[in-house]
PDB file of C-alpha atoms in Angstrom:
ATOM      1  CA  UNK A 578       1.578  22.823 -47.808  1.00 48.00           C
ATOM      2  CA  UNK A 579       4.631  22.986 -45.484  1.00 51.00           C
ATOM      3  CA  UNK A 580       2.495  24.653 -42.755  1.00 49.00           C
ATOM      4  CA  UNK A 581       0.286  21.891 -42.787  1.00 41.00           C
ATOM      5  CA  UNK A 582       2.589  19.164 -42.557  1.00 42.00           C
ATOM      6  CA  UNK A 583       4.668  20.767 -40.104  1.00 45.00           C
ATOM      7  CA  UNK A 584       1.156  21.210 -38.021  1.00 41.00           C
ATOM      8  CA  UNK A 585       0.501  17.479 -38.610  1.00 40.00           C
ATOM      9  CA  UNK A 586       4.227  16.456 -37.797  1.00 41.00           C
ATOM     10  CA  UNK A 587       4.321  18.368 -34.813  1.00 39.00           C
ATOM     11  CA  UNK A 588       0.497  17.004 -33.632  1.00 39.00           C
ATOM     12  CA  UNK A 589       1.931  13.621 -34.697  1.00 41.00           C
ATOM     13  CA  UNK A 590       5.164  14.076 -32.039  1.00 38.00           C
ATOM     14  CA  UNK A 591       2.621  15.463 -29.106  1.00 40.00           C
ATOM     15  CA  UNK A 592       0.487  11.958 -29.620  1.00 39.00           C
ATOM     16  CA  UNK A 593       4.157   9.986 -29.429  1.00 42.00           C
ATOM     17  CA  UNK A 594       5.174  11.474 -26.156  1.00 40.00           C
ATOM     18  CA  UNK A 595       4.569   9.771 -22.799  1.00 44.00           C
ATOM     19  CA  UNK A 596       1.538  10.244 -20.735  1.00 45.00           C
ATOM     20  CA  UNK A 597       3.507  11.955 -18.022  1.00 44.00           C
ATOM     21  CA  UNK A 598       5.174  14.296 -20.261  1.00 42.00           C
ATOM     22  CA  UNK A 599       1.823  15.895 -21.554  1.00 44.00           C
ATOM     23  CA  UNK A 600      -0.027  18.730 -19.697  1.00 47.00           C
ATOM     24  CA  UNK A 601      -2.511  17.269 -17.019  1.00 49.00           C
ATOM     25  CA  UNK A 602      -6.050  17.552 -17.608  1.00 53.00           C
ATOM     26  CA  UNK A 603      -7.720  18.901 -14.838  1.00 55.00           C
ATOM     27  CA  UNK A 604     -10.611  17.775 -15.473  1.00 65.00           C
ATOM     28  CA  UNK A 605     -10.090  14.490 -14.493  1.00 83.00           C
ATOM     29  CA  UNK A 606     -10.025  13.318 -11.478  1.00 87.00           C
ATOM     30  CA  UNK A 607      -6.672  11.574  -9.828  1.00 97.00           C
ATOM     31  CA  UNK A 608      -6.172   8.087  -9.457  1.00 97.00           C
ATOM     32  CA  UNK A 609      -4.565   6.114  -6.930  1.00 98.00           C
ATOM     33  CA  UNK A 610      -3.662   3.117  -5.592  1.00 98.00           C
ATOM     34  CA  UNK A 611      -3.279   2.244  -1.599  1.00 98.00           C
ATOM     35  CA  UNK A 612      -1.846  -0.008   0.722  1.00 98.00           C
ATOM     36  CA  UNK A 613      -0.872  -0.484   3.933  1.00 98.00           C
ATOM     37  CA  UNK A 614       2.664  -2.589   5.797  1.00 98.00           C
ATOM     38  CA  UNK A 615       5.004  -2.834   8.059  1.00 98.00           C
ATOM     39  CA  UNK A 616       7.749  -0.153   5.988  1.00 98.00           C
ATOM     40  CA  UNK A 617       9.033   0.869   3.438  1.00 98.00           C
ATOM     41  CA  UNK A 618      11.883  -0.051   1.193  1.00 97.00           C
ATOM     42  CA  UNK A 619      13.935   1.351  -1.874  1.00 96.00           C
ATOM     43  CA  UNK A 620      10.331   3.460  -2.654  1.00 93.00           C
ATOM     44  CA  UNK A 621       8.357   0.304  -2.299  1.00 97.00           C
ATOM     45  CA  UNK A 622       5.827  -1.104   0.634  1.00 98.00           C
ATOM     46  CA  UNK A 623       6.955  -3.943   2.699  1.00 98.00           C
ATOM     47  CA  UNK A 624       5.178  -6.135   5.035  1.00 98.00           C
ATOM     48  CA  UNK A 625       2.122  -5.756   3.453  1.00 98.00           C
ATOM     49  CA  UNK A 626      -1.313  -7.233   4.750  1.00 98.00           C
ATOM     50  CA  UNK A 627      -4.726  -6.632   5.820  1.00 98.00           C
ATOM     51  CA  UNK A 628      -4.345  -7.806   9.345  1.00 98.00           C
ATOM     52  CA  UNK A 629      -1.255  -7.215  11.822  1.00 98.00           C
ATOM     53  CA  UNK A 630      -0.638  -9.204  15.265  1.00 98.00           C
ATOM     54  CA  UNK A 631      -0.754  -7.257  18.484  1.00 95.00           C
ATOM     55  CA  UNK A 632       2.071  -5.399  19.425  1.00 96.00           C
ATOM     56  CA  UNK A 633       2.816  -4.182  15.319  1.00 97.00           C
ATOM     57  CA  UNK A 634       5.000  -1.301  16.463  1.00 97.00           C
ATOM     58  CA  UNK A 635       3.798   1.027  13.252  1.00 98.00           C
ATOM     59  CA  UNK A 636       1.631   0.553  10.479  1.00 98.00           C
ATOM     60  CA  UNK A 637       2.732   2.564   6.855  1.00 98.00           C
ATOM     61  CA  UNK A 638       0.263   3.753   4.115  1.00 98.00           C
ATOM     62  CA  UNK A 639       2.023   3.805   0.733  1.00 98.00           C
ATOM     63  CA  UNK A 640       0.274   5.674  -1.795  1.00 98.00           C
ATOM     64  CA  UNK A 641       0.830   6.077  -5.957  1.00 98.00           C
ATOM     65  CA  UNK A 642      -1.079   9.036  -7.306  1.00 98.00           C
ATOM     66  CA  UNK A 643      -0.887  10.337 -11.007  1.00 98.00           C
ATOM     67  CA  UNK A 644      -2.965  13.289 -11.708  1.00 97.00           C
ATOM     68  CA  UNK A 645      -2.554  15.556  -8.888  1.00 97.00           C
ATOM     69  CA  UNK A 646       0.796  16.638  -9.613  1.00 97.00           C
ATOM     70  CA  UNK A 647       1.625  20.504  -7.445  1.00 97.00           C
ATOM     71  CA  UNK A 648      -1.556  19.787  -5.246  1.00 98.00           C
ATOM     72  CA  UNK A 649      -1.632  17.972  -1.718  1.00 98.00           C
ATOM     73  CA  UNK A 650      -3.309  14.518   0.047  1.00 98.00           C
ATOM     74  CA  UNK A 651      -3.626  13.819   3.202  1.00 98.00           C
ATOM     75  CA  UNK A 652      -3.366  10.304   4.353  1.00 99.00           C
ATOM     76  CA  UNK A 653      -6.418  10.147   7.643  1.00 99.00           C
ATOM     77  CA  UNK A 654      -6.046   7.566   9.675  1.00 99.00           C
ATOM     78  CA  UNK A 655      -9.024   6.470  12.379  1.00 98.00           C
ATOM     79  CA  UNK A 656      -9.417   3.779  14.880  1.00 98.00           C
ATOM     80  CA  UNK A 657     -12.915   2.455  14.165  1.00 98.00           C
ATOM     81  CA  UNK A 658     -14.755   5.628  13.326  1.00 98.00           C
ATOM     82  CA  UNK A 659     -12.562   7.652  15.338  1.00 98.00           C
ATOM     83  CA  UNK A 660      -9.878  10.447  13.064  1.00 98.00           C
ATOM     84  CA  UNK A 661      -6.786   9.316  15.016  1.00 98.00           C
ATOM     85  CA  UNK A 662      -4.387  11.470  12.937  1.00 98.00           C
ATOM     86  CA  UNK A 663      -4.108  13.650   9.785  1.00 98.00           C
ATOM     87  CA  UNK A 664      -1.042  14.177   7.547  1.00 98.00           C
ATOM     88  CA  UNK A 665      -0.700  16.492   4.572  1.00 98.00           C
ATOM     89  CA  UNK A 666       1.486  15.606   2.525  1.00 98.00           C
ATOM     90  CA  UNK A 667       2.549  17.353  -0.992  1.00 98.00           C
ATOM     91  CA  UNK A 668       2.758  15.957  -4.490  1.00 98.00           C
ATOM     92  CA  UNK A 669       5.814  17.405  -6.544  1.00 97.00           C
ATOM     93  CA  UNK A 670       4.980  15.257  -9.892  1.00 97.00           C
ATOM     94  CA  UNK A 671       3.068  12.540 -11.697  1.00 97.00           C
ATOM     95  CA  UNK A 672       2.712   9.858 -10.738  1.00 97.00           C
ATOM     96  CA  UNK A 673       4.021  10.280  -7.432  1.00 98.00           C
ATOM     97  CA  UNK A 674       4.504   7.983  -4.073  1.00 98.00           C
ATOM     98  CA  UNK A 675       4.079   9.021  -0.609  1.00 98.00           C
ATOM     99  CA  UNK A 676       3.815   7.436   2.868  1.00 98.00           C
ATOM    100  CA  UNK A 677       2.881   8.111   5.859  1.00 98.00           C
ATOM    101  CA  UNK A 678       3.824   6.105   9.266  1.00 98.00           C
ATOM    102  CA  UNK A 679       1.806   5.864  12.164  1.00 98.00           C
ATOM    103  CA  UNK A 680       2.693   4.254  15.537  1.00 98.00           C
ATOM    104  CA  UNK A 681       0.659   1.657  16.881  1.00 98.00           C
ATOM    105  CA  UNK A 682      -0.197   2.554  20.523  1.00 96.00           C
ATOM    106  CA  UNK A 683      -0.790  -0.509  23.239  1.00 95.00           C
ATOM    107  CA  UNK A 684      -4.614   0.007  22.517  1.00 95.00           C
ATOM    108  CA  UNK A 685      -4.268  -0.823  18.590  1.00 97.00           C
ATOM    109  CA  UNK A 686      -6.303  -3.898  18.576  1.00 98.00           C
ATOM    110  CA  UNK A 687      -8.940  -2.855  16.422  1.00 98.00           C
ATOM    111  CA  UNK A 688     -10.527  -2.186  13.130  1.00 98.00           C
ATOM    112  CA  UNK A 689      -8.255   0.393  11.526  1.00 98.00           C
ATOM    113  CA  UNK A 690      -8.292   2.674   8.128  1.00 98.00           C
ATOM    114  CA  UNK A 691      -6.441   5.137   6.080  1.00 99.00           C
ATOM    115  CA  UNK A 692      -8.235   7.470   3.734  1.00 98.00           C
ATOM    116  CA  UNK A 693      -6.148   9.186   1.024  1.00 98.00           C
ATOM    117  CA  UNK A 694      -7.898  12.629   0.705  1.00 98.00           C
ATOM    118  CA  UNK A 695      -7.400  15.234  -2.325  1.00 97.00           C
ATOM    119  CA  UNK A 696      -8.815  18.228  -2.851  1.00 96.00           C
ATOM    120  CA  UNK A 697     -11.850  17.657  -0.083  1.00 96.00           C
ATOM    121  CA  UNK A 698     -12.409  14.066  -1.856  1.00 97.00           C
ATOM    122  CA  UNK A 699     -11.653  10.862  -0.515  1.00 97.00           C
ATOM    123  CA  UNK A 700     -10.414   8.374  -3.301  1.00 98.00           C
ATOM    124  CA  UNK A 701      -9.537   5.630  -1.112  1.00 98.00           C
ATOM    125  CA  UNK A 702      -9.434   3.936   1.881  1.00 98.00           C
ATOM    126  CA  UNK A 703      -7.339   1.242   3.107  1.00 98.00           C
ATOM    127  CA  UNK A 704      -8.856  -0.920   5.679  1.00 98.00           C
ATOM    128  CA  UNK A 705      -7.063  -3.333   7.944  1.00 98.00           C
ATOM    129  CA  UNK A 706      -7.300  -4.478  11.778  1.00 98.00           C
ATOM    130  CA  UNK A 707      -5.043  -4.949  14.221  1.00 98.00           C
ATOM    131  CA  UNK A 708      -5.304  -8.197  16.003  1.00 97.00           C
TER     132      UNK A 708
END
């Protein structure tokens, strides 16, 4: 009788805990959420918007990803339809935030994205154009 309510007690503590302090299941796949501003700030996006005038000098991607904790992402950035430049970038725990910066050059005006790629997937993209 003790075994079994010590099973159920300790079953009953595993259901209490936080999501982040249970295993992962692999199985699923990550989520995340993207966006895209001027900089960041005390671990949060600032300036953020789906359009920037001409002569932005950078552009940041901010990214929040839970589920991919001890993998990588890369943040890909194109110009149109054009990769422009690829960062890896690793994630230590869950969820996590990571950014990337990328200088505008003079040519920026444009139609612009930033995939956030895991594991050969892309789960998003963050469009935005540069005026």
């Amino acid at each position: 009788m003790r075994t079994f309510l010590g099973a159920i007690a300790l079953v009953g503590m595993a259901l209490a805990l936080p999501a982040g302090a249970r295993a992962q299941d692999s199985t699923m796949a990550p989520t995340v959420e993207a966006a895209v501003g001027t900089s960041v700030a005390d671990k949060a996006l600032v300036g953020a918007a789906e359009s920037f005038p001409k002569g932005t000098a950078a552009v940041v991607c901010f990214t929040r990803i839970t589920g991919a904790a001890n993998s990588e992402i890369a943040h890909v950035w194109y110009k149109g339809d054009t990769e422009v430049t690829r960062v890896k970038l690793a994630v230590s725990g869950s969820p996590f935030r990571t950014w990337t910066r990328k200088s505008m050059p003079a040519d920026a005006a444009g139609d612009w994205r930033c995939d956030v790629v895991h594991a050969g997937k892309v789960l998003t993209s963050v469009k935005f154009k540069v005026e």
